[in-house]
Coordinates of C-alpha atoms and ligand atoms in Angstrom, one line a residue:
X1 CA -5.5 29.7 34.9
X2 CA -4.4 31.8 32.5
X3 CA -1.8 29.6 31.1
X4 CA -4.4 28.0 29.9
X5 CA -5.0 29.8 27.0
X6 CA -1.8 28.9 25.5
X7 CA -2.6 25.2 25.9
X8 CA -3.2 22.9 23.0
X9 CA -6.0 21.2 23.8
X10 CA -7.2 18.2 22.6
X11 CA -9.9 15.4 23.5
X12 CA -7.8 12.1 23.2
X13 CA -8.8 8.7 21.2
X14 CA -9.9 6.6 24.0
X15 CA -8.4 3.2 23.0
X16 CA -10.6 0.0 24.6
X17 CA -10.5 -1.3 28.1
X18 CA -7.4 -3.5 29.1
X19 CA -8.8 -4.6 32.6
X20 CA -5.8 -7.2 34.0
X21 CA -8.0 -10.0 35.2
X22 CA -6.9 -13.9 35.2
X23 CA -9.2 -15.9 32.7
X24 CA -10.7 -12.9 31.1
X25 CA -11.8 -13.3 27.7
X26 CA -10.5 -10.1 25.7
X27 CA -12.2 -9.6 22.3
X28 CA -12.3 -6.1 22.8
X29 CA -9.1 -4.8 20.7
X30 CA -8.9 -7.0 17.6
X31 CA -5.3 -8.3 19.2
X32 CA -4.7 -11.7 18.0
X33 CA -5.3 -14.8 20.3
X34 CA -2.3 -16.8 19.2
X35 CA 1.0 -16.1 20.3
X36 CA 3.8 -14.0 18.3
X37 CA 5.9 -16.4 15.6
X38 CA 8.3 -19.1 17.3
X39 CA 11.2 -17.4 15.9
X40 CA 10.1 -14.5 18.2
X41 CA 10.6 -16.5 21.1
X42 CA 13.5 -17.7 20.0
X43 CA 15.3 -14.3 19.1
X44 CA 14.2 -13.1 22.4
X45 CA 15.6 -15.5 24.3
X46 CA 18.8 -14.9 22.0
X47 CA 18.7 -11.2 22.2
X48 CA 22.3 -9.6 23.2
X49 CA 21.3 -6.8 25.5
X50 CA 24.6 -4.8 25.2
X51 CA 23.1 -3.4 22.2
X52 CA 20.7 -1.5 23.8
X53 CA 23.9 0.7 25.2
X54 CA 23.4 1.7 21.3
X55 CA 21.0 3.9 20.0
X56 CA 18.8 1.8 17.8
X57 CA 20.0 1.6 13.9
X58 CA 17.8 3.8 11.3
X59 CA 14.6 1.3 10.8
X60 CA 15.3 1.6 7.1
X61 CA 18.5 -0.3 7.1
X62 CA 17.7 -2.9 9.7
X63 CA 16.9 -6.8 9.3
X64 CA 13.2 -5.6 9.5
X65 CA 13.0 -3.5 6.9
X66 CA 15.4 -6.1 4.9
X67 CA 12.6 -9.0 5.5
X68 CA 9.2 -6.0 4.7
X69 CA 10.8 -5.4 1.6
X70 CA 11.3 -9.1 0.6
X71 CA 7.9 -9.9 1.6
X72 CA 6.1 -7.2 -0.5
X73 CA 8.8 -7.0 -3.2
X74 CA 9.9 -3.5 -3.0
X75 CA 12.5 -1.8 -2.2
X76 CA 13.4 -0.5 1.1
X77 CA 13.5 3.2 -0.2
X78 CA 9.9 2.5 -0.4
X79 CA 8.8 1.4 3.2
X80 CA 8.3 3.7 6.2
X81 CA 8.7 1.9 10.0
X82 CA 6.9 3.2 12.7
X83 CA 5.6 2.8 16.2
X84 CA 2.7 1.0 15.1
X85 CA 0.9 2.0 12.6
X86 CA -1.1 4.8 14.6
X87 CA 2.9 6.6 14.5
X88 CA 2.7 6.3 11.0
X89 CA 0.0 7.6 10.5
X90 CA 0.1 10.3 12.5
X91 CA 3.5 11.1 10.6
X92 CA 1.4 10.7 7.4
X93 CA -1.2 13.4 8.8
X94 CA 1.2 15.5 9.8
X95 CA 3.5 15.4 6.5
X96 CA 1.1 14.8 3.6
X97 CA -2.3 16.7 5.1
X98 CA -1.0 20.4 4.8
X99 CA -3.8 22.2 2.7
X100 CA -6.6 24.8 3.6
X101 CA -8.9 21.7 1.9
X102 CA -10.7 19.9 3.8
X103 CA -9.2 16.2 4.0
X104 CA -11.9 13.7 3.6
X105 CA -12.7 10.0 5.7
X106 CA -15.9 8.0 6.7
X107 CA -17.8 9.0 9.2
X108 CA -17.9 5.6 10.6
X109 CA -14.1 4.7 10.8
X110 CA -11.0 4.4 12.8
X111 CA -11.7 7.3 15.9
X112 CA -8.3 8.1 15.7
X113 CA -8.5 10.1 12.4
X114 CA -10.7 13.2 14.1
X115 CA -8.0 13.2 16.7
X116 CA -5.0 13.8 14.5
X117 CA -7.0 16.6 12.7
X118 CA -7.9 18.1 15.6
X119 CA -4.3 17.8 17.3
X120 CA -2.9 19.1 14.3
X121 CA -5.5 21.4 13.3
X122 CA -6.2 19.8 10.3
X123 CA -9.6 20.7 8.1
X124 CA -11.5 17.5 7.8
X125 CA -15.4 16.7 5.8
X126 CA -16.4 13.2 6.7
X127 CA -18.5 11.3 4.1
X128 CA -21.1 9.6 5.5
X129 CA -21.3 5.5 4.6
X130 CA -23.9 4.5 2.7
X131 CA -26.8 2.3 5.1
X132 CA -24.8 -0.8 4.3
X133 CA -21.5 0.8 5.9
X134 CA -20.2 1.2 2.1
X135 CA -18.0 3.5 1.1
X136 CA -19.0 5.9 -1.5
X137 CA -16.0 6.4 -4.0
X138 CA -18.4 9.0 -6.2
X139 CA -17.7 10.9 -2.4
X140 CA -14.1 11.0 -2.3
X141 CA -14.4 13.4 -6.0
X142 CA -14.8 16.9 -4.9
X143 CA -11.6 18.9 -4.4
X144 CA -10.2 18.1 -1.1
X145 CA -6.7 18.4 1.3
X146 CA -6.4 14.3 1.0
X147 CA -8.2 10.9 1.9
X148 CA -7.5 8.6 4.4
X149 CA -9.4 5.5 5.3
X150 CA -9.3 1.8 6.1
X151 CA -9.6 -1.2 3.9
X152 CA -11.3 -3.3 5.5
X153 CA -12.8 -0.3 7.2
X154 CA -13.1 -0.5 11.3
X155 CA -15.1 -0.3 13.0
X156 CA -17.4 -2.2 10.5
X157 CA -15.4 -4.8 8.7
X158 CA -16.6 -4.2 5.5
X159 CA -14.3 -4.6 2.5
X160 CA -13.8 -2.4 -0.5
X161 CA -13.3 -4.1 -3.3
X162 CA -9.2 -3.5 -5.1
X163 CA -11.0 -1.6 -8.0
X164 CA -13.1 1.4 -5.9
X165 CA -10.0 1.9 -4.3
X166 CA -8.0 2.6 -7.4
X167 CA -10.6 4.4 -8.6
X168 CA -10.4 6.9 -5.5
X169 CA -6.2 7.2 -5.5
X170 CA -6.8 7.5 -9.6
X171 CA -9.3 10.5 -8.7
X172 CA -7.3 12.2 -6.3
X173 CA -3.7 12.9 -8.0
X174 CA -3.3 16.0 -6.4
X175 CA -3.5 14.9 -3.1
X176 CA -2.2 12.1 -1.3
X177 CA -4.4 9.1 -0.5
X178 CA -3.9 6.7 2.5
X179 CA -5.6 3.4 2.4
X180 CA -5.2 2.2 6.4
X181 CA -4.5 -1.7 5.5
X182 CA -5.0 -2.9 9.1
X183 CA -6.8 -5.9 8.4
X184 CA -5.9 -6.6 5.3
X185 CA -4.6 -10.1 6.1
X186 CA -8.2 -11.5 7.1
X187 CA -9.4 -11.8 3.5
X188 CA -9.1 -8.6 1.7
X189 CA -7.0 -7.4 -1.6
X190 CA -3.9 -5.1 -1.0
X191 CA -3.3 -1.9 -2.9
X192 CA 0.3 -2.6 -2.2
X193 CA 0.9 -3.4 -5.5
X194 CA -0.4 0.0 -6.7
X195 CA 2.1 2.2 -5.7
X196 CA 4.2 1.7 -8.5
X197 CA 1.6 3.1 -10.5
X198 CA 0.6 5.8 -8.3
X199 CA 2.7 8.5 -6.5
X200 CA 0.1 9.8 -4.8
X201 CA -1.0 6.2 -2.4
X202 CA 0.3 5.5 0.9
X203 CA -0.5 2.3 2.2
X204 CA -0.2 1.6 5.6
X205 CA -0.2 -1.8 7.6
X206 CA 0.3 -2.6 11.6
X207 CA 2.0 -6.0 13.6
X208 CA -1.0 -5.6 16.0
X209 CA -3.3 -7.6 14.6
X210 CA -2.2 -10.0 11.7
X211 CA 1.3 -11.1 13.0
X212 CA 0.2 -11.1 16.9
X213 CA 2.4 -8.5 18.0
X214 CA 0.3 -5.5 19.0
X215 CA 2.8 -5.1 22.2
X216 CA 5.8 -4.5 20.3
X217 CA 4.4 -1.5 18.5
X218 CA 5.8 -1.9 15.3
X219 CA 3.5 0.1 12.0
X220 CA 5.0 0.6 8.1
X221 CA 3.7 2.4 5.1
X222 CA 4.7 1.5 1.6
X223 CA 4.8 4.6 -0.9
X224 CA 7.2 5.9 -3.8
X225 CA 10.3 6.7 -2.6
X226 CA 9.2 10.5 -2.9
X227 CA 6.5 10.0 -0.3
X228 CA 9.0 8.1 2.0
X229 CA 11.3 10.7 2.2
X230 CA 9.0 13.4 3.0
X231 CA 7.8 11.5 5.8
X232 CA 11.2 10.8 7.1
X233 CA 12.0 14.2 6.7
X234 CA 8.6 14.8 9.5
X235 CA 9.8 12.0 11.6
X236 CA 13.4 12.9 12.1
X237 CA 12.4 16.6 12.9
X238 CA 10.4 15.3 15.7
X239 CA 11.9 12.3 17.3
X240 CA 14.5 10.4 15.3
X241 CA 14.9 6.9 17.4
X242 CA 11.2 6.0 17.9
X243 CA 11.2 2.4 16.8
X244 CA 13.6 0.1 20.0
X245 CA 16.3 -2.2 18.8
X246 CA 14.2 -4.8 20.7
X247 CA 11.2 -3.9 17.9
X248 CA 13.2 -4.0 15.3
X249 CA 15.0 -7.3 15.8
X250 CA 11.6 -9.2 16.7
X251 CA 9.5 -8.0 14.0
X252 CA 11.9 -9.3 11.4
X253 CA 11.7 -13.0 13.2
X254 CA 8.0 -12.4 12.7
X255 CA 8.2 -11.3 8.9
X256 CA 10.6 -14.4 7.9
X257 CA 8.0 -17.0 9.2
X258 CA 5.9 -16.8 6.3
X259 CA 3.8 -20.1 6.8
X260 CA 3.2 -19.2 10.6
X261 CA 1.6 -16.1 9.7
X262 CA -0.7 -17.2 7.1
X263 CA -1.7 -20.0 9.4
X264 CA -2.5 -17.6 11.7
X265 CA -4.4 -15.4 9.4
X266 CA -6.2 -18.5 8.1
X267 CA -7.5 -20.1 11.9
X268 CA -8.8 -16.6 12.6
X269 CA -10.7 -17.0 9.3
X270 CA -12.0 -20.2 9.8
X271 CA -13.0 -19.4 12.9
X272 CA -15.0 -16.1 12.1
X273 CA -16.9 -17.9 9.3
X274 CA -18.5 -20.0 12.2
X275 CA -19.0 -16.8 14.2
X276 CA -20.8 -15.7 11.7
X277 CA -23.0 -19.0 11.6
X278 CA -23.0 -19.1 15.3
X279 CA -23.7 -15.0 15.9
X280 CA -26.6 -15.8 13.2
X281 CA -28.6 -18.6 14.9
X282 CA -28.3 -16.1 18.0
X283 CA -30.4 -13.3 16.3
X284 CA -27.3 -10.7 15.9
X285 CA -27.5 -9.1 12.0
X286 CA -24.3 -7.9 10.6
X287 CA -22.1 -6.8 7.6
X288 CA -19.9 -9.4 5.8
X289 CA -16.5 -9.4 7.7
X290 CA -13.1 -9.1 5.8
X291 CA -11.2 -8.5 9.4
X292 CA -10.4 -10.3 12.7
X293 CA -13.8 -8.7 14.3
X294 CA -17.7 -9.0 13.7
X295 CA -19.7 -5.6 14.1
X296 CA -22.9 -6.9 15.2
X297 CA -26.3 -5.6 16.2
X298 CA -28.9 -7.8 18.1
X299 CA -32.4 -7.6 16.6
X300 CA -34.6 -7.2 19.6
X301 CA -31.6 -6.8 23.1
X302 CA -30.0 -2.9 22.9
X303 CA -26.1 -3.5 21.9
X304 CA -25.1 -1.9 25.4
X305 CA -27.5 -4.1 27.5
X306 CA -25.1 -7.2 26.0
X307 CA -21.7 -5.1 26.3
X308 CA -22.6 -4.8 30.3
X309 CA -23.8 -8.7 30.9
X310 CA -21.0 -9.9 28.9
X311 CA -18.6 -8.7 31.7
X312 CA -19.9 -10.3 34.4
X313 CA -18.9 -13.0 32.4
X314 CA -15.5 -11.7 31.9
X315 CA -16.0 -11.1 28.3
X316 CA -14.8 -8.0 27.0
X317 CA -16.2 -6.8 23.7
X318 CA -15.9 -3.3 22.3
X319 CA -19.3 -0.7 22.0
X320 CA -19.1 2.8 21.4
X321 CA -21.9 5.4 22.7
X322 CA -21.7 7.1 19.3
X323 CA -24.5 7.5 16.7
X324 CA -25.7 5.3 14.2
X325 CA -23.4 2.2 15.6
X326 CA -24.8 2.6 19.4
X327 CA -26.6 -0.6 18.4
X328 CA -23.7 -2.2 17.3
X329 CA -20.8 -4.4 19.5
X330 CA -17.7 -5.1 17.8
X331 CA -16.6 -8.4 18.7
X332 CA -12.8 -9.6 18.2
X333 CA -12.2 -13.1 16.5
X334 CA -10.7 -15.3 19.4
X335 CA -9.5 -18.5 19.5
X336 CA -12.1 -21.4 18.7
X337 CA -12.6 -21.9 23.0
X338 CA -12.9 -18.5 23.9
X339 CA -15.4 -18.2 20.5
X340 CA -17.5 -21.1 22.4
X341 CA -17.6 -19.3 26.1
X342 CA -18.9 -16.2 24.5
X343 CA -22.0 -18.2 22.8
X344 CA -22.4 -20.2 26.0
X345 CA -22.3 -16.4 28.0
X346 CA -24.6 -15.1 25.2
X347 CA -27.1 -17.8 25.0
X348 CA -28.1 -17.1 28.5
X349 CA -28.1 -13.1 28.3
X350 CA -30.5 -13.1 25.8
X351 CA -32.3 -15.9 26.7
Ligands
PLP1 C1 -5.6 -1.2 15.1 C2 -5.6 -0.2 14.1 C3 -4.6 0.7 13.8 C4 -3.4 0.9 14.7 O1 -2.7 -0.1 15.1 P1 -1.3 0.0 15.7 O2 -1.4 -1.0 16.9 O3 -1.0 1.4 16.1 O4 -0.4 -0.5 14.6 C5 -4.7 1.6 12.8 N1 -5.8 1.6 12.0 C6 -6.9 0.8 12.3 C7 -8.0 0.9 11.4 C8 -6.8 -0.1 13.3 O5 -7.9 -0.8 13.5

């Protein structure tokens, strides 16, 4: 047709499988296996629905953003709220990536980032990881549009350490750096505290994974009040009520329950360091993991061959038909039973 032409087109990020089966053992999204905080549960079940009659309140002055900024002791001028943090980000692409540069990521990382370029028709270089899925900061030091990328980094799981962070954000001052904090709550050091020294870092973090509440969609950056306010200014010339009043009620029940959270955080730990023993002792090699996910390769049955068998035992885990990590399965942290049926189901696929 020749309309057509005048189409935007763009090949979408094709998030994993959500088959709806009873008894199905999903470890194929990094979503969190234990349920959302109790005071969730409870603020739902208290929730006064006339308010929805209302247009939600601005996300910076709600009880959310209130409870954010007590947790990370800033100031609400310098927190962003979203519609999970793939929203924020997007904002953050759209806002702060606005150069002729090129802007510069991993080429193993979050698949998303290619897809806002592309949608946007942003210039992008990706900088390849080193053969132990390291970042290279000496990389990130040739002029560029901006950096994005996670710490931990998906889908490998591999932290960077506080300092080779800094030392990319310190090298890039003319440009804005985003450091995608996902899984930072499984083990690895924020650079939250580093945006009072630098005006240039966004840090961005999700409810998906850490505080168990990927269905609510809630996503925030922290950034000098500068930063903020030039992604506000994006947001509120596209859509200016994205985050629901249900969202934004919930997710500050989450935030207040501190020791739930770190609990939380501290189980999927515990659990992963036996994974890690377990996924050993079956013959899968794989990098140290700072996240809620292992990215592991067998050493003598193909990755895919283990992706297939593993659903006919229900077991959903994530592989990607991609280069260099074709070999590779990334496998969320469940609980400590669903852990134990996926040994059982692996022990006799590769038996
Ligand atoms: C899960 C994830 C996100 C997005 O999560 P939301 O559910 O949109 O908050 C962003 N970046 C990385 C690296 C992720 O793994």
């Amino acid at each position: 047709m020749k309309w057509e032409e005048n189409v935007r087109r763009v090949t979408p990020y094709t998030p994993g499988e959500q088959p709806k089966k009873a008894n199905m053992i999903k470890l194929n999204t990094n979503e969190n296996p234990y349920p959302p905080a109790p005071g969730v549960a409870l603020a739902a079940a208290a929730m006064d629905v006339e308010k929805f009659r209302l247009y939600p309140e601005f996300p910076e002055q709600t009880d959310l953003a209130a409870a954010l900024a007590a947790h990370y002791h800033i100031g609400t001028d310098q927190l962003f709220i979203g519609v999970g943090s793939d929203d924020v980000l997007s904002m953050a692409f759209l806002t702060f990536f606005h150069s002729d540069r090129p802007v510069f990521f991993p080429d193993i990382t979050y698949s998303f980032y290619d897809v806002w370029a592309d949608v946007y028709r942003i210039p992008y270089e990706k900088k390849a990881l080193d053969a132990d899925f390291q970042i290279r900061p000496e990389d990130y030091r040739q002029p560029n549009g901006g950096v994005v990328f996670p710490n931990p980094n998906a889908p490998t799981g591999v932290r960077m350490p506080l300092e080779q962070v800094e030392e990319i954000v310190a090298a890039n001052q003319d440009v804005v750096v985003i450091v995608d904090e996902a899984y930072i709550d499984f083990g690895g050091t924020s650079a939250l505290p580093l945006i009072d020294k630098y005006d240039n870092l966004l840090v961005v973090q999700t409810f998906s994974k850490s505080r168990n509440m990927a269905g609510m969609r809630i996503g925030y950056a922290c950034g000098q009040p500068k930063l903020i306010q030039y992604l506000n200014d994006v947001k509120y010339s596209v859509n200016s009520y994205t985050m629901n009043t249900a969202a934004l009620e919930l997710g500050a029940a989450a935030v207040r329950d501190e020791a739930y959270f770190t609990s939380c955080c501290q189980k999927i730990m515990d659990t992963r360091a036996v994974a890690q023993e377990r996924l050993s002792a079956l013959g899968f090699v794989f990098p140290e993991s700072a996240t809620n996910f292992i990215f592991a390769s067998h050493k003598t049955v193909p990755a895919r061959e283990i992706f297939e068998r593993l659903k006919e035992y229900d077991i959903y885990v994530r592989w990607w038909n991609k280069a260099r990590i074709d070999n590779y399965l990334r496998i969320t942290i469940g609980t400590d039973e669903q852990m134990e049926a996926l040994y059982r189901a692996l022990g006799k696929i590769l038996r």
